[in-house]
Short mmCIF file of C-alpha atoms in Angstrom, two decimals:
data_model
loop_
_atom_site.label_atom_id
_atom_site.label_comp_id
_atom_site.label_asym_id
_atom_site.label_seq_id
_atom_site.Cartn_x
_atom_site.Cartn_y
_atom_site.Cartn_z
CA UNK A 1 0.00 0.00 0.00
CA UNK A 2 1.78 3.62 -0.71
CA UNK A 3 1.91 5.92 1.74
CA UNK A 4 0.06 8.97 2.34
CA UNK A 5 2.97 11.36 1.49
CA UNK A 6 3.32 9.22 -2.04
CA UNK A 7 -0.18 10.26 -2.54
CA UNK A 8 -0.27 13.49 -1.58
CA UNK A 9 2.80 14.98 -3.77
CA UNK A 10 0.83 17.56 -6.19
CA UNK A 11 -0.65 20.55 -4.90
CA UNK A 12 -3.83 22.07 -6.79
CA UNK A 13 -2.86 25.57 -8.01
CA UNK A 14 -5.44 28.46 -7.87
CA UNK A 15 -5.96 30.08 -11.43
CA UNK A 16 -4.79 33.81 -11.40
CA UNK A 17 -7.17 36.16 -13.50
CA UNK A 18 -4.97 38.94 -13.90
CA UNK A 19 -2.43 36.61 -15.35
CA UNK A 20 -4.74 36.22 -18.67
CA UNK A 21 -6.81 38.84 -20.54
CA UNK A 22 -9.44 36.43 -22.14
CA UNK A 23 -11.24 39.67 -23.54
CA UNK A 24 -10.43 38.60 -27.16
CA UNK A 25 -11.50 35.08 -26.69
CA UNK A 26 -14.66 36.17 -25.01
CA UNK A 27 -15.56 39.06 -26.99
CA UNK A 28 -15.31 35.84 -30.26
CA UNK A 29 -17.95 33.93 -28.60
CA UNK A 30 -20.58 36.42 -29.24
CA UNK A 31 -20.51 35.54 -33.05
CA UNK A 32 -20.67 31.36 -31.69
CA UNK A 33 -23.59 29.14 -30.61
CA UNK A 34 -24.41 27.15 -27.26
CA UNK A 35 -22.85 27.49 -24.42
CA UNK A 36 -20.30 30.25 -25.89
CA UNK A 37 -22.81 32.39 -26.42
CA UNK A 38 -24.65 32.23 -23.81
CA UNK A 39 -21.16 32.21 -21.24
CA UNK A 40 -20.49 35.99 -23.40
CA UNK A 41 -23.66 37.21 -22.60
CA UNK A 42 -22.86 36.43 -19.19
CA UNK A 43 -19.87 37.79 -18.94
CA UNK A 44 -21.27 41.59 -20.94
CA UNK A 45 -23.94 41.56 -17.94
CA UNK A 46 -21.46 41.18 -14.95
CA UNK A 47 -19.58 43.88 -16.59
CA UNK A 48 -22.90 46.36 -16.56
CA UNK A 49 -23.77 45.56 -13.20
CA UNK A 50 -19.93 45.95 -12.24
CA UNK A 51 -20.18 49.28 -14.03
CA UNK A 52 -23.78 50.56 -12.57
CA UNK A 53 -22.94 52.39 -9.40
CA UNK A 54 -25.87 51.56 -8.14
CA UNK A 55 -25.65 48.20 -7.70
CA UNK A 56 -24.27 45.88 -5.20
CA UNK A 57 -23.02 42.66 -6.36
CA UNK A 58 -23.78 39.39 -4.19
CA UNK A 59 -21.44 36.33 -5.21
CA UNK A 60 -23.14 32.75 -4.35
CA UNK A 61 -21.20 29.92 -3.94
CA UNK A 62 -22.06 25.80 -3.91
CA UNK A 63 -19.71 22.95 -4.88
CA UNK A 64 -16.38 22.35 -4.54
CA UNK A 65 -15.30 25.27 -6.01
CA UNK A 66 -12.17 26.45 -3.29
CA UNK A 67 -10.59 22.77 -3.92
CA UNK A 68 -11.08 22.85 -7.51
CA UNK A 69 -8.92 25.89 -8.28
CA UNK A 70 -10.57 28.89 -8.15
CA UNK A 71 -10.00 30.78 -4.58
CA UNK A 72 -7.88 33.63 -6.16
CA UNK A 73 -10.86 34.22 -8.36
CA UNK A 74 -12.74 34.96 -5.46
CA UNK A 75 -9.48 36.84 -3.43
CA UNK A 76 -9.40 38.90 -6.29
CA UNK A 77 -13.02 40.12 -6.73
CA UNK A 78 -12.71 40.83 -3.16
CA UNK A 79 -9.51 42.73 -3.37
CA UNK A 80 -10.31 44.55 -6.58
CA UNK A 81 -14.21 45.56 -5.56
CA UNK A 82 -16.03 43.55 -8.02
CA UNK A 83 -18.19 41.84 -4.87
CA UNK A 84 -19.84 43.37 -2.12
CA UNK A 85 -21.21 40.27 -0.83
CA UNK A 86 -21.06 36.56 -0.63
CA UNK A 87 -23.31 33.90 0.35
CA UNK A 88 -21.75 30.19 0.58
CA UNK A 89 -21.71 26.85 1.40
CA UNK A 90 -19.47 26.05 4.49
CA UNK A 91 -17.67 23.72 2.74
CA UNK A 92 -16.28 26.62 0.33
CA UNK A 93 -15.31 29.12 3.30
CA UNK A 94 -14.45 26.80 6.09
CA UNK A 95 -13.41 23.29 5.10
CA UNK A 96 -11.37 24.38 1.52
CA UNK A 97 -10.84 28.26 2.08
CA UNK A 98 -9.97 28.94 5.84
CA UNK A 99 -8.80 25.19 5.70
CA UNK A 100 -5.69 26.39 3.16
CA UNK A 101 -5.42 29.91 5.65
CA UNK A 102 -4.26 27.53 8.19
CA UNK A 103 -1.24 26.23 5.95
CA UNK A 104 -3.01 23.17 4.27
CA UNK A 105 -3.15 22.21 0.56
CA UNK A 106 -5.80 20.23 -1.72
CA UNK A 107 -3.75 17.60 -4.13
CA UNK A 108 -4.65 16.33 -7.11
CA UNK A 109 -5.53 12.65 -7.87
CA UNK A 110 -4.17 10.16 -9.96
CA UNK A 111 -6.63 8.69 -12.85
CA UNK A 112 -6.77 5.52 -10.92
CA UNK A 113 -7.17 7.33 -7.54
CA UNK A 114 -10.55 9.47 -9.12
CA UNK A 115 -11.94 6.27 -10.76
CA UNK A 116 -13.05 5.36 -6.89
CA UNK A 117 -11.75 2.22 -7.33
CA UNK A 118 -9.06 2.71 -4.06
CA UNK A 119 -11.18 4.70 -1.89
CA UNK A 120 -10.40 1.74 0.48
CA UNK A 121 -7.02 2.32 0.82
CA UNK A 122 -7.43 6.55 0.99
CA UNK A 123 -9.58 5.63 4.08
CA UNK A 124 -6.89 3.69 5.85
CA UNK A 125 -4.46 6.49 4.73
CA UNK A 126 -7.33 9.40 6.19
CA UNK A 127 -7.17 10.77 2.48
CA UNK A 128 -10.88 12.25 1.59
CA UNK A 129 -11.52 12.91 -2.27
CA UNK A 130 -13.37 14.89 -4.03
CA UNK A 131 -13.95 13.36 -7.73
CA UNK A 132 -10.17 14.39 -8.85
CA UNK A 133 -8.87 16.17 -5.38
CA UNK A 134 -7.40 14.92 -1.90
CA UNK A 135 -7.78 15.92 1.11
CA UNK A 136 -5.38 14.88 4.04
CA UNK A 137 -8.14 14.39 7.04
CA UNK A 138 -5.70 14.54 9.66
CA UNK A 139 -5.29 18.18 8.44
CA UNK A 140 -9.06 18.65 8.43
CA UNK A 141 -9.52 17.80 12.49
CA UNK A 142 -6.84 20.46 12.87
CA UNK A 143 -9.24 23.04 10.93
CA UNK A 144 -12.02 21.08 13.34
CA UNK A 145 -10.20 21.84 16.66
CA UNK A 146 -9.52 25.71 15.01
CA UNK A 147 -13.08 26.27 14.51
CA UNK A 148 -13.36 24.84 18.45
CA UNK A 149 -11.13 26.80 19.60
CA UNK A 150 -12.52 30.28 17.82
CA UNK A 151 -16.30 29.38 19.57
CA UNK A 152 -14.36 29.02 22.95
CA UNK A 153 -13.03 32.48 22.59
CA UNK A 154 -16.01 34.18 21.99
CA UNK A 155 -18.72 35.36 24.40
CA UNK A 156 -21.65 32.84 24.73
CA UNK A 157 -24.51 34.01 22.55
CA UNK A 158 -26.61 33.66 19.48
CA UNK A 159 -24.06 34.54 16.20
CA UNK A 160 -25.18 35.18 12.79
CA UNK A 161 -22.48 33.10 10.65
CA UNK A 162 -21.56 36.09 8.79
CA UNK A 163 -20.06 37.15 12.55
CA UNK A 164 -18.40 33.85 13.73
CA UNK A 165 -16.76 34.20 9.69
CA UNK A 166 -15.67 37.79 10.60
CA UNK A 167 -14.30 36.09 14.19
CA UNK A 168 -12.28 33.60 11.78
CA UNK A 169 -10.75 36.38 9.67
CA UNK A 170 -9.43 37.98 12.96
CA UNK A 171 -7.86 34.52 14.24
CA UNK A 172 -5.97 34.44 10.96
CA UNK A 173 -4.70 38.17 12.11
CA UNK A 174 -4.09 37.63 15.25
CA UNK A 175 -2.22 34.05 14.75
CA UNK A 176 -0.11 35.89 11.47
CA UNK A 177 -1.55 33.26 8.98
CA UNK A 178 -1.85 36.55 6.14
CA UNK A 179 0.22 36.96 3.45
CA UNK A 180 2.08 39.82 5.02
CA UNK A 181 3.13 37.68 6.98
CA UNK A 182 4.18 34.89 4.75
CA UNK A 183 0.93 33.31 4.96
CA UNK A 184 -1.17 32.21 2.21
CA UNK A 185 -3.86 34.85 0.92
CA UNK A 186 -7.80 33.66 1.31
CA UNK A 187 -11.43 34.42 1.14
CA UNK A 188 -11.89 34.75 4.64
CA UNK A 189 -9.22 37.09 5.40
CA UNK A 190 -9.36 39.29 2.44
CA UNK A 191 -13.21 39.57 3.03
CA UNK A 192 -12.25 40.43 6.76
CA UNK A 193 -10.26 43.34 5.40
CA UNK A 194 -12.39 45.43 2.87
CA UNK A 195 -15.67 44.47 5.09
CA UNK A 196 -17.26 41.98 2.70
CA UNK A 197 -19.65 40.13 4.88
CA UNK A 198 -19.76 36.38 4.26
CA UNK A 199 -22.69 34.37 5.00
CA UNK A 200 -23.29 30.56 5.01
CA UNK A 201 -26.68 29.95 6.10
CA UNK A 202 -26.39 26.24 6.31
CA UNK A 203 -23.03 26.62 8.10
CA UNK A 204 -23.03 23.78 10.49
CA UNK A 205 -22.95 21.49 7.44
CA UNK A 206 -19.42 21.67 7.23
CA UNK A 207 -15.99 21.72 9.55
CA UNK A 208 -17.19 24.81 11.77
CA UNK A 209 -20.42 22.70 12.51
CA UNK A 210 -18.11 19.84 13.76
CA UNK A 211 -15.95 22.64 15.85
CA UNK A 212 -19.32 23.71 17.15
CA UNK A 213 -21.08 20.31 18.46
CA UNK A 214 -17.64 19.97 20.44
CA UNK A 215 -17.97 23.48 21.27
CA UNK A 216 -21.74 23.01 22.50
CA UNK A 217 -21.31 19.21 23.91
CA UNK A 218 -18.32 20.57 26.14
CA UNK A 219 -20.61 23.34 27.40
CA UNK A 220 -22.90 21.23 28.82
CA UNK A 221 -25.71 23.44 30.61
CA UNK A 222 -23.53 26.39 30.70
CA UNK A 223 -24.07 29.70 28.19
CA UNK A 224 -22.61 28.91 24.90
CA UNK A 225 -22.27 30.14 21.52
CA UNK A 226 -24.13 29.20 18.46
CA UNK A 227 -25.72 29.82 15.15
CA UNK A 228 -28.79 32.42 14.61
CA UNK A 229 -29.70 31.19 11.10
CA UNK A 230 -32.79 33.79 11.19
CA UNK A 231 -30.62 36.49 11.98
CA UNK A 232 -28.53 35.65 8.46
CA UNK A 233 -30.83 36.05 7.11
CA UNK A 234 -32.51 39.60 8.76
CA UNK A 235 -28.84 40.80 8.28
CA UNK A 236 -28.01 40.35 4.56
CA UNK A 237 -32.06 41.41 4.15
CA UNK A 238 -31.30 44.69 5.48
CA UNK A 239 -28.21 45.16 2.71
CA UNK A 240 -30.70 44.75 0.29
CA UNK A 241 -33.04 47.35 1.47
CA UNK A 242 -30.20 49.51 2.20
CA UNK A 243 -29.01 49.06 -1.80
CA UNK A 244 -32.03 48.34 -3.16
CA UNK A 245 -30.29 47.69 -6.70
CA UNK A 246 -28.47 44.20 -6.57
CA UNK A 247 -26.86 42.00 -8.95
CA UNK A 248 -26.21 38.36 -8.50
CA UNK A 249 -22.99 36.11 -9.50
CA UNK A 250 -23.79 32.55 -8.93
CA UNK A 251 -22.01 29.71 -9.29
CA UNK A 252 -24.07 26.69 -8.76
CA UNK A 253 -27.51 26.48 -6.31
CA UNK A 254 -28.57 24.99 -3.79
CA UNK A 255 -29.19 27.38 -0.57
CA UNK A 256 -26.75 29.89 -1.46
CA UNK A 257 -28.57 30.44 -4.22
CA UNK A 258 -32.25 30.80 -2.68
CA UNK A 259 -31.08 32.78 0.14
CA UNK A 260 -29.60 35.33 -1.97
CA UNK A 261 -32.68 35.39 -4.07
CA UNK A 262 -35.12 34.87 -1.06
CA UNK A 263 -33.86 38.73 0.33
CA UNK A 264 -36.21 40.59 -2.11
CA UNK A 265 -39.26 38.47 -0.60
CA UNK A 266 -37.94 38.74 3.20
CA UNK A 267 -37.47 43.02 2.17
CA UNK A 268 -40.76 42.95 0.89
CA UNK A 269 -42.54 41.39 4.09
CA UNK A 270 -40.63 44.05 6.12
CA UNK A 271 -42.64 46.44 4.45
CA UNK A 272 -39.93 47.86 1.95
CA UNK A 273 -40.59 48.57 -1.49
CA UNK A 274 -37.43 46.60 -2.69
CA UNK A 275 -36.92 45.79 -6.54
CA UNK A 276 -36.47 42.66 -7.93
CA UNK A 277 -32.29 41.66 -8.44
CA UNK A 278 -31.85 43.99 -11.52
CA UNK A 279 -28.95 41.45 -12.36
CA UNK A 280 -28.63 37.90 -12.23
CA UNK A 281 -25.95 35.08 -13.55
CA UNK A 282 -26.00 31.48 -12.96
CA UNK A 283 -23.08 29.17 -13.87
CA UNK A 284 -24.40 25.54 -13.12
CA UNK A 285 -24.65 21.87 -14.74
CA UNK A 286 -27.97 20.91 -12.67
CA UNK A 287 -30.97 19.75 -15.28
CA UNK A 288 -34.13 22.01 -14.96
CA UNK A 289 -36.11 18.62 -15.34
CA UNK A 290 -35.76 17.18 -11.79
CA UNK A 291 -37.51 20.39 -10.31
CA UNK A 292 -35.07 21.29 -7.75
CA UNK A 293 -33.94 25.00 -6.55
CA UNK A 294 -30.17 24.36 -7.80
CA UNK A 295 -31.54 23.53 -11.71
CA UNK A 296 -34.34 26.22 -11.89
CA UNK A 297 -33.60 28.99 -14.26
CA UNK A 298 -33.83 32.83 -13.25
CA UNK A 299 -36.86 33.32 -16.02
CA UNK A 300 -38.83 30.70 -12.98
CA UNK A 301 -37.30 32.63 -10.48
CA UNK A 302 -38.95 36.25 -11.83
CA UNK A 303 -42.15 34.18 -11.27
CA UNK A 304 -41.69 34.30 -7.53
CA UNK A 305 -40.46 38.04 -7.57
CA UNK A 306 -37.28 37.44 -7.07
CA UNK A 307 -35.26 38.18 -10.34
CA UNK A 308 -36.10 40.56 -12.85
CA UNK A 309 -35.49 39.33 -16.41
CA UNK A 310 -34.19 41.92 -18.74
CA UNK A 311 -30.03 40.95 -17.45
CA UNK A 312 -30.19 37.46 -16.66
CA UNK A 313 -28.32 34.27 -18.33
CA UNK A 314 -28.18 30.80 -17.24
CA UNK A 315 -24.30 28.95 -18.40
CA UNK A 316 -24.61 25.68 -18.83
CA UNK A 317 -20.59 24.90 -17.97
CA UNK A 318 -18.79 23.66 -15.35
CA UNK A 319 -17.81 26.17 -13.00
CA UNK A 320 -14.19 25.97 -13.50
CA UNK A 321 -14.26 26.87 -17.12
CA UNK A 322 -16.83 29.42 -17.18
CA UNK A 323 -15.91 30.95 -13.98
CA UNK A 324 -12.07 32.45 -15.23
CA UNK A 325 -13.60 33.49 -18.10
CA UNK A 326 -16.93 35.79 -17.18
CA UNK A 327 -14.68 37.04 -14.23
CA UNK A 328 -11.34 37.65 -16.23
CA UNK A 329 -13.17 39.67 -19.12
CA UNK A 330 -14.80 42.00 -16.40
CA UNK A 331 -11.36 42.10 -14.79
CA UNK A 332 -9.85 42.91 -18.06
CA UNK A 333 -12.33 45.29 -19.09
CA UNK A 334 -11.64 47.25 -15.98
CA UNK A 335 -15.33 47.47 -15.22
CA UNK A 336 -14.68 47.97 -11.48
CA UNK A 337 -12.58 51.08 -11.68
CA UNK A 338 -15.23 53.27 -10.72
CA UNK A 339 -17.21 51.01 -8.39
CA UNK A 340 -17.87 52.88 -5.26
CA UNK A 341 -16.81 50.90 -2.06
CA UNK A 342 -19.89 49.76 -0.19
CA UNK A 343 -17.79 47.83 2.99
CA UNK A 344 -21.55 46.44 3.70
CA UNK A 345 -20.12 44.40 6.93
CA UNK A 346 -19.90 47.47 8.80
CA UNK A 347 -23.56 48.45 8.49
CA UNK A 348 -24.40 45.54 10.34
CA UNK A 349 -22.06 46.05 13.53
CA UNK A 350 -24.62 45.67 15.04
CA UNK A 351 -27.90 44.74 13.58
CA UNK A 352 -30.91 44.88 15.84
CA UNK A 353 -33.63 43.93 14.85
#
C-alpha cells in the first residue's frame, strides 16, 4: 500500500485572473452558438452591473469550487471591488478556504485514484476525495479543533455566521496566517479586510459545525455560543433594502442560491418597497427537469419576484471553465474602476432587529 505522502505529492494551483486577458476570446464567442454564447452574454452583464454604481453585487457559492482551483478568483473580486457580498456553502469558506489559511493544501488525484476504485485504501491512509482532489483528514480535524477553539473564545450568545466568519478572519490576524506575513492569501481574510460580509446559512454542514457540536457538547448546561440562522438572514435582508439595486454572480444552487434570491421576498414582508435583483448570472450543470432550486432557471425565479429578467443568463458549464472566463473579461475590461466601495459588513455592527 503507498503511503500517504506518495499520494499526496501535487498541490492544486489556484488560477490567477490577472495573469490572462481572455477579452479577445470572449468578446469571439458572441458571433458562436451554445454554451459560448450564452457564457459571453454572461460575462457583458457582470460587466454592466460591475459598471452601474448603483448596484451591489452578491457572489453565491455551492460545490467544490475552493478545492477545484478557483479561490484567487474569489481573493481577487474581493480585493479589486467587483463583490460586495457573498453567500456560501461552508464547505467553500471553512473546510477548503480557511482550511488552506491555516497552511493546508488540496492535491490532485491520480486517474486511478478518481476512478473510486481505491477509496479503500485513501480511508486507511485518512485521504478524503473529491472526484479528482485529496484531502489529508488529519489536516481537516486540525481546521475542526480551530473552529473549536474560535467558539471558545467568543462570548456565549446567538451569532449570525456572517459574525463567527468575521471572528475567523481575525484569528488568521491575530495568529499571522496573512500573506504579510508569509501566509497564504484567502477568502476569509481578504473579506475580513475590505468588510465583505460572508454568509453561510447552512453553516453547520461543514468543519465549523463539527468545531461547534464539540464546542456546545463541552458546554454542557452552561451559556454557549451558536448559530442564529434567522438572523442571516434579517442581516443580509437589510443590505438589500439599504441598496435596493443588486446584482447576483452565482455559481451553482442549492441554498446559497435561494437565500440570496429569497432577500427581495424577506425586504418585501418588512414592508420595503425593494426591486427585484436587476442582475442575475448562474453558472451551473444541474438539469431544470428534476424540479429542484439548484436547476431552476432565473426566467422561474422572476415568477416568484425574485429576479427581474431583462439581465439574466443561465451557463450551462462547469464552474471551473466558465468561472475564469466571465470574471477575467470583467477584470480585463476594468469594469470595477469606478465602483464605489460599499464595505456592507460594517452596516451591520450591530444589527438589531
Amino acid at each position: 500500500m503507498p503511503t500517504k505522502q506518495e499520494l499526496l505529492t501535487d498541490p492544486i494551483q489556484h488560477i490567477d485572473i490577472k495573469q490572462h486577458n481572455v477579452v479577445a476570446l470572449v468578446d469571439a464567442m458572441e458571433h458562436m452558438a451554445f454554451s459560448s454564447r450564452d457564457l459571453n452574454r454572461a460575462a457583458s452583464i457582470y460587466e454592466r452591473m460591475l459598471r452601474d454604481k448603483e448596484c451591489g453585487v452578491i457572489l453565491c457559492l455551492a460545490g467544490s469550487l475552493i478545492s477545484a482551483g478557483l479561490k484567487q478568483i474569489f481573493i481577487d473580486l474581493i480585493r479589486n471591488n467587483m463583490v460586495d457580498a457573498i453567500v456560501s456553502t461552508g464547505a467553500n469558506i471553512v473546510d477548503q478556504d480557511f482550511f488552506e489559511a491555516l497552511g493546508f493544501k488540496h492535491w490532485i488525484a491520480s486517474d486511478l485514484l478518481k476512478q473510486g476504485t481505491e477509496d479503500g485504501v485513501l480511508r486507511e491512509l485518512m485521504i478524503d476525495r473529491i472526484y479528482d482532489t485529496l484531502i489529508d483528514e488529519e489536516e481537516l480535524r486540525i481546521c475542526d479543533d480551530t473552529t473549536l477553539k474560535i467558539a471558545d473564545s467568543l462570548d456565549p450568545r446567538p451569532y449570525s455566521s456572517r459574525e463567527f466568519i468575521r471572528a475567523m478572519g481575525a484569528y488568521l490576524e491575530k495568529e499571522g496566517k496573512t500573506p504579510e506575513k508569509g501566509g497564504v492569501d484567502s477568502i476569509v481574510y481578504a473579506a475580513y479586510q475590505y468588510d465583505v460580509p460572508i454568509f453561510c446559512p447552512a453553516f453547520s454542514d461543514c468543519s465549523a459545525g463539527f468545531g461547534l457540536v464539540a464546542h456546545q457538547h463541552a458546554r454542557g448546561d452552561k451559556p454557549k455560543v451558536s448559530l442564529d440562522s434567522a438572523k442571516d438572514f434579517y442581516e443580509i435582508t437589510q443590505l438589500k433594502i439599504a441598496n435596493p439595486t443588486t446584482g447576483l454572480l452565482m455559481i451553482g444552487g442549492g441554498v446559497p442560491k435561494n437565500f440570496a434570491q429569497d432577500i427581495v421576498v424577506a425586504a418585501d414582508i418588512l414592508g420595503q418597497d425593494a426591486p427585484m435583483h436587476k442582475y442575475a448570472i448562474q453558472i451551473t450543470v444541474a438539469d431544470v427537469r428534476d424540479g429542484a432550486l439548484s436547476s431552476s432557471t432565473l426566467k422561474e425565479a422572476s415568477s416568484w419576484g425574485k429576479v427581474d429578467t431583462t439581465f439574466e443568463q443561465m451557463v450551462y458549464s462547469e464552474a471551473t471553465l466558465a468561472l475564469p472566463l466571465v470574471t477575467g473579461y470583467a477584470y480585463h475590461k476594468n469594469a470595477h474602476a469606478e465602483r464605489p466601495t460599499r464595505r456592507w459588513a460594517r452596516l451591520l455592527e450591530p444589527v438589531t432587529a
